[in-house]
CSV table of C-alpha atoms in Angstrom, one decimal:
chain,number,residue,atom,x,y,z
A,1327,UNK,CA,-36.2,12.9,-7.6
A,1328,UNK,CA,-36.1,9.2,-8.6
A,1329,UNK,CA,-35.2,9.7,-12.3
A,1330,UNK,CA,-31.6,9.3,-13.4
A,1331,UNK,CA,-30.9,10.7,-16.8
A,1332,UNK,CA,-33.4,10.4,-19.6
A,1333,UNK,CA,-34.9,7.0,-18.6
A,1334,UNK,CA,-38.5,7.5,-17.5
A,1335,UNK,CA,-39.4,3.8,-17.5
A,1336,UNK,CA,-41.2,2.2,-14.5
A,1337,UNK,CA,-38.2,-0.1,-13.8
A,1338,UNK,CA,-35.7,2.8,-13.8
A,1339,UNK,CA,-37.9,4.9,-11.4
A,1340,UNK,CA,-38.3,1.8,-9.1
A,1341,UNK,CA,-34.6,1.1,-9.1
A,1342,UNK,CA,-33.8,4.8,-8.3
A,1343,UNK,CA,-36.4,4.9,-5.6
A,1344,UNK,CA,-35.0,1.7,-4.0
A,1345,UNK,CA,-31.4,3.1,-4.1
A,1346,UNK,CA,-32.7,6.4,-2.6
A,1347,UNK,CA,-34.4,4.5,0.3
A,1348,UNK,CA,-31.3,2.3,0.8
A,1349,UNK,CA,-29.1,5.3,1.0
A,1350,UNK,CA,-31.5,7.0,3.5
A,1351,UNK,CA,-31.5,3.9,5.8
A,1352,UNK,CA,-27.7,3.6,5.4
A,1353,UNK,CA,-27.2,7.2,6.5
A,1354,UNK,CA,-29.5,6.7,9.4
A,1355,UNK,CA,-27.6,3.6,10.6
A,1356,UNK,CA,-24.3,5.4,10.2
A,1357,UNK,CA,-25.5,8.3,12.3
A,1358,UNK,CA,-26.8,5.9,15.0
A,1359,UNK,CA,-23.5,4.1,15.0
A,1360,UNK,CA,-21.6,7.3,15.4
A,1361,UNK,CA,-23.8,8.4,18.2
A,1362,UNK,CA,-23.4,5.1,20.0
A,1363,UNK,CA,-19.6,5.1,19.4
A,1364,UNK,CA,-19.4,8.6,20.9
A,1365,UNK,CA,-21.4,7.6,23.9
A,1366,UNK,CA,-19.3,4.5,24.5
A,1367,UNK,CA,-16.0,6.4,24.0
A,1368,UNK,CA,-17.1,9.1,26.5
A,1369,UNK,CA,-18.2,6.6,29.1
A,1370,UNK,CA,-15.0,4.6,28.9
A,1371,UNK,CA,-12.9,7.7,28.8
A,1372,UNK,CA,-14.1,8.4,32.3
A,1373,UNK,CA,-13.7,4.9,33.7
A,1374,UNK,CA,-10.4,3.6,32.2
A,1375,UNK,CA,-7.2,4.2,34.2
A,1376,UNK,CA,-3.7,4.5,32.6
A,1377,UNK,CA,-2.5,1.1,31.1
A,1378,UNK,CA,-6.1,-0.2,31.0
A,1379,UNK,CA,-7.8,-1.1,27.8
A,1380,UNK,CA,-11.0,-2.7,26.5
A,1381,UNK,CA,-11.9,-4.3,23.2
A,1382,UNK,CA,-15.3,-4.6,21.5
A,1383,UNK,CA,-15.0,-7.3,18.8
A,1384,UNK,CA,-18.0,-8.2,16.6
A,1385,UNK,CA,-18.5,-9.3,13.0
A,1386,UNK,CA,-19.3,-5.7,12.1
A,1387,UNK,CA,-16.7,-3.8,13.9
A,1388,UNK,CA,-13.5,-4.1,16.1
A,1389,UNK,CA,-13.0,-1.2,18.6
A,1390,UNK,CA,-10.0,-0.9,20.9
A,1391,UNK,CA,-9.9,1.7,23.6
A,1392,UNK,CA,-6.8,2.2,25.7
A,1393,UNK,CA,-5.8,4.8,28.3
A,1394,UNK,CA,-2.2,5.8,28.0
A,1395,UNK,CA,0.1,8.8,28.2
A,1396,UNK,CA,1.6,11.0,25.5
A,1397,UNK,CA,5.1,9.8,26.5
A,1398,UNK,CA,4.2,6.1,25.8
A,1399,UNK,CA,2.7,6.9,22.4
A,1400,UNK,CA,6.1,7.1,20.7
A,1401,UNK,CA,6.6,4.1,18.3
A,1402,UNK,CA,3.6,2.4,19.9
A,1403,UNK,CA,2.2,-0.6,18.0
A,1404,UNK,CA,-1.6,-0.9,18.2
A,1405,UNK,CA,-2.7,-4.4,17.0
A,1406,UNK,CA,-6.1,-4.9,15.5
A,1407,UNK,CA,-8.0,-8.2,14.9
A,1408,UNK,CA,-6.2,-10.3,12.3
A,1409,UNK,CA,-3.2,-8.7,10.8
A,1410,UNK,CA,-4.4,-5.1,11.0
A,1411,UNK,CA,-2.1,-2.7,13.0
A,1412,UNK,CA,-1.2,0.9,13.5
A,1413,UNK,CA,2.4,1.9,14.3
A,1414,UNK,CA,2.8,5.3,15.8
A,1415,UNK,CA,5.6,7.6,14.8
A,1416,UNK,CA,8.6,7.9,17.0
A,1417,UNK,CA,8.5,11.7,16.6
A,1418,UNK,CA,5.4,13.8,16.6
A,1419,UNK,CA,4.2,17.2,17.9
A,1420,UNK,CA,1.1,17.8,20.0
A,1421,UNK,CA,-0.1,20.6,22.3
A,1422,UNK,CA,-0.2,18.2,25.3
A,1423,UNK,CA,2.7,17.5,27.7
A,1424,UNK,CA,4.3,14.0,27.9
A,1425,UNK,CA,2.5,13.2,31.2
A,1426,UNK,CA,-0.9,14.0,29.8
A,1427,UNK,CA,-3.4,11.1,29.9
A,1428,UNK,CA,-5.0,10.3,26.6
A,1429,UNK,CA,-7.5,7.7,25.3
A,1430,UNK,CA,-6.6,5.9,22.1
A,1431,UNK,CA,-9.5,4.6,20.0
A,1432,UNK,CA,-8.8,2.4,17.1
A,1433,UNK,CA,-11.6,1.1,14.9
A,1434,UNK,CA,-11.5,-1.5,12.2
A,1435,UNK,CA,-14.6,-2.2,10.0
A,1436,UNK,CA,-14.8,-4.8,7.2
A,1437,UNK,CA,-15.9,-3.9,3.7
A,1438,UNK,CA,-15.1,-0.3,3.5
A,1439,UNK,CA,-16.9,1.5,0.8
A,1440,UNK,CA,-14.6,2.1,-2.1
A,1441,UNK,CA,-17.0,4.2,-4.1
A,1442,UNK,CA,-20.6,5.0,-4.3
A,1443,UNK,CA,-22.8,6.4,-7.1
A,1444,UNK,CA,-26.5,6.8,-7.6
A,1445,UNK,CA,-26.6,3.5,-9.5
A,1446,UNK,CA,-24.4,1.3,-7.3
A,1447,UNK,CA,-22.2,1.0,-4.3
A,1448,UNK,CA,-18.9,-0.9,-4.7
A,1449,UNK,CA,-16.8,-2.4,-2.0
A,1450,UNK,CA,-13.2,-3.2,-2.2
A,1451,UNK,CA,-13.3,-6.4,0.0
A,1452,UNK,CA,-11.0,-4.7,2.4
A,1453,UNK,CA,-11.3,-3.0,5.7
A,1454,UNK,CA,-11.1,0.5,7.0
A,1455,UNK,CA,-8.9,1.4,10.0
A,1456,UNK,CA,-9.1,4.6,12.0
A,1457,UNK,CA,-7.3,6.0,15.0
A,1458,UNK,CA,-8.5,8.8,17.2
A,1459,UNK,CA,-6.9,10.3,20.3
A,1460,UNK,CA,-8.9,12.0,23.1
A,1461,UNK,CA,-8.0,14.0,26.1
A,1462,UNK,CA,-9.7,13.6,29.5
A,1463,UNK,CA,-12.6,15.9,28.4
A,1464,UNK,CA,-13.3,13.7,25.3
A,1465,UNK,CA,-11.9,16.3,23.0
A,1466,UNK,CA,-10.1,14.9,19.9
A,1467,UNK,CA,-6.4,15.6,20.0
A,1468,UNK,CA,-4.4,16.5,16.9
A,1469,UNK,CA,-0.8,15.3,16.4
A,1470,UNK,CA,1.6,16.3,13.7
A,1471,UNK,CA,4.3,14.1,12.1
A,1472,UNK,CA,6.8,14.6,9.4
A,1473,UNK,CA,7.1,12.6,6.1
A,1474,UNK,CA,10.2,10.9,7.6
A,1475,UNK,CA,8.3,9.9,10.8
A,1476,UNK,CA,4.8,9.0,9.6
A,1477,UNK,CA,2.1,6.9,11.2
A,1478,UNK,CA,1.8,3.5,9.5
A,1479,UNK,CA,-1.5,1.8,9.0
A,1480,UNK,CA,-1.4,-1.9,7.9
A,1481,UNK,CA,-4.9,-2.8,6.5
A,1482,UNK,CA,-5.6,-6.5,5.9
A,1483,UNK,CA,-7.4,-7.7,2.8
A,1484,UNK,CA,-9.8,-10.5,2.5
A,1485,UNK,CA,-7.6,-13.6,2.0
A,1486,UNK,CA,-10.3,-15.2,-0.2
A,1487,UNK,CA,-10.5,-12.4,-2.7
A,1488,UNK,CA,-8.5,-12.4,-5.9
A,1489,UNK,CA,-6.7,-9.2,-6.3
A,1490,UNK,CA,-5.3,-8.2,-9.7
A,1491,UNK,CA,-1.7,-7.0,-10.0
A,1492,UNK,CA,-1.3,-3.5,-8.5
A,1493,UNK,CA,1.0,-0.6,-8.8
A,1494,UNK,CA,2.7,0.4,-5.6
A,1495,UNK,CA,1.6,3.8,-4.5
A,1496,UNK,CA,2.5,6.0,-1.6
A,1497,UNK,CA,-0.8,6.7,0.2
A,1498,UNK,CA,0.7,8.9,3.0
A,1499,UNK,CA,-1.3,12.1,3.3
A,1500,UNK,CA,0.3,15.1,4.7
A,1501,UNK,CA,-1.7,18.3,5.6
A,1502,UNK,CA,-0.3,21.5,7.0
A,1503,UNK,CA,-2.0,22.8,10.1
A,1504,UNK,CA,-1.9,26.6,10.4
């Protein structure tokens, strides 16, 4: 269980065991965070009225919850802490009417995991941003956009980190819903 490859040394076994325990604790913390987030979202989904919002801003996470309607979602700019932001598409499809009340939940977390392996976990010194939409029953709502009218996510980077030259890439993901 704790042996990676052909190295059966005491140090290798201890290192693998430590990584295993750290991953176990990390998964437990992530599960507890998701449970807490779901409970907070459900509670505030009940109590927020249209045009009301609330923000939870800590060193570990920034959460914004806002009650709005589908009609006001078009081209909406959702600002995060710092320079992070989400710009909604001007045109999108949903199975809800324009007058439907929805809850927007945006989350920004620093140090998003860029990759993890059995030997190490790397961070990209950036942040992760997510956006979820919920109906009055706390069910997640799907919306569809076209490539010409996509949702834009601006993710800030740590201003103190040195970033090597990069190649510009289109990171828009499109998936067909059948």
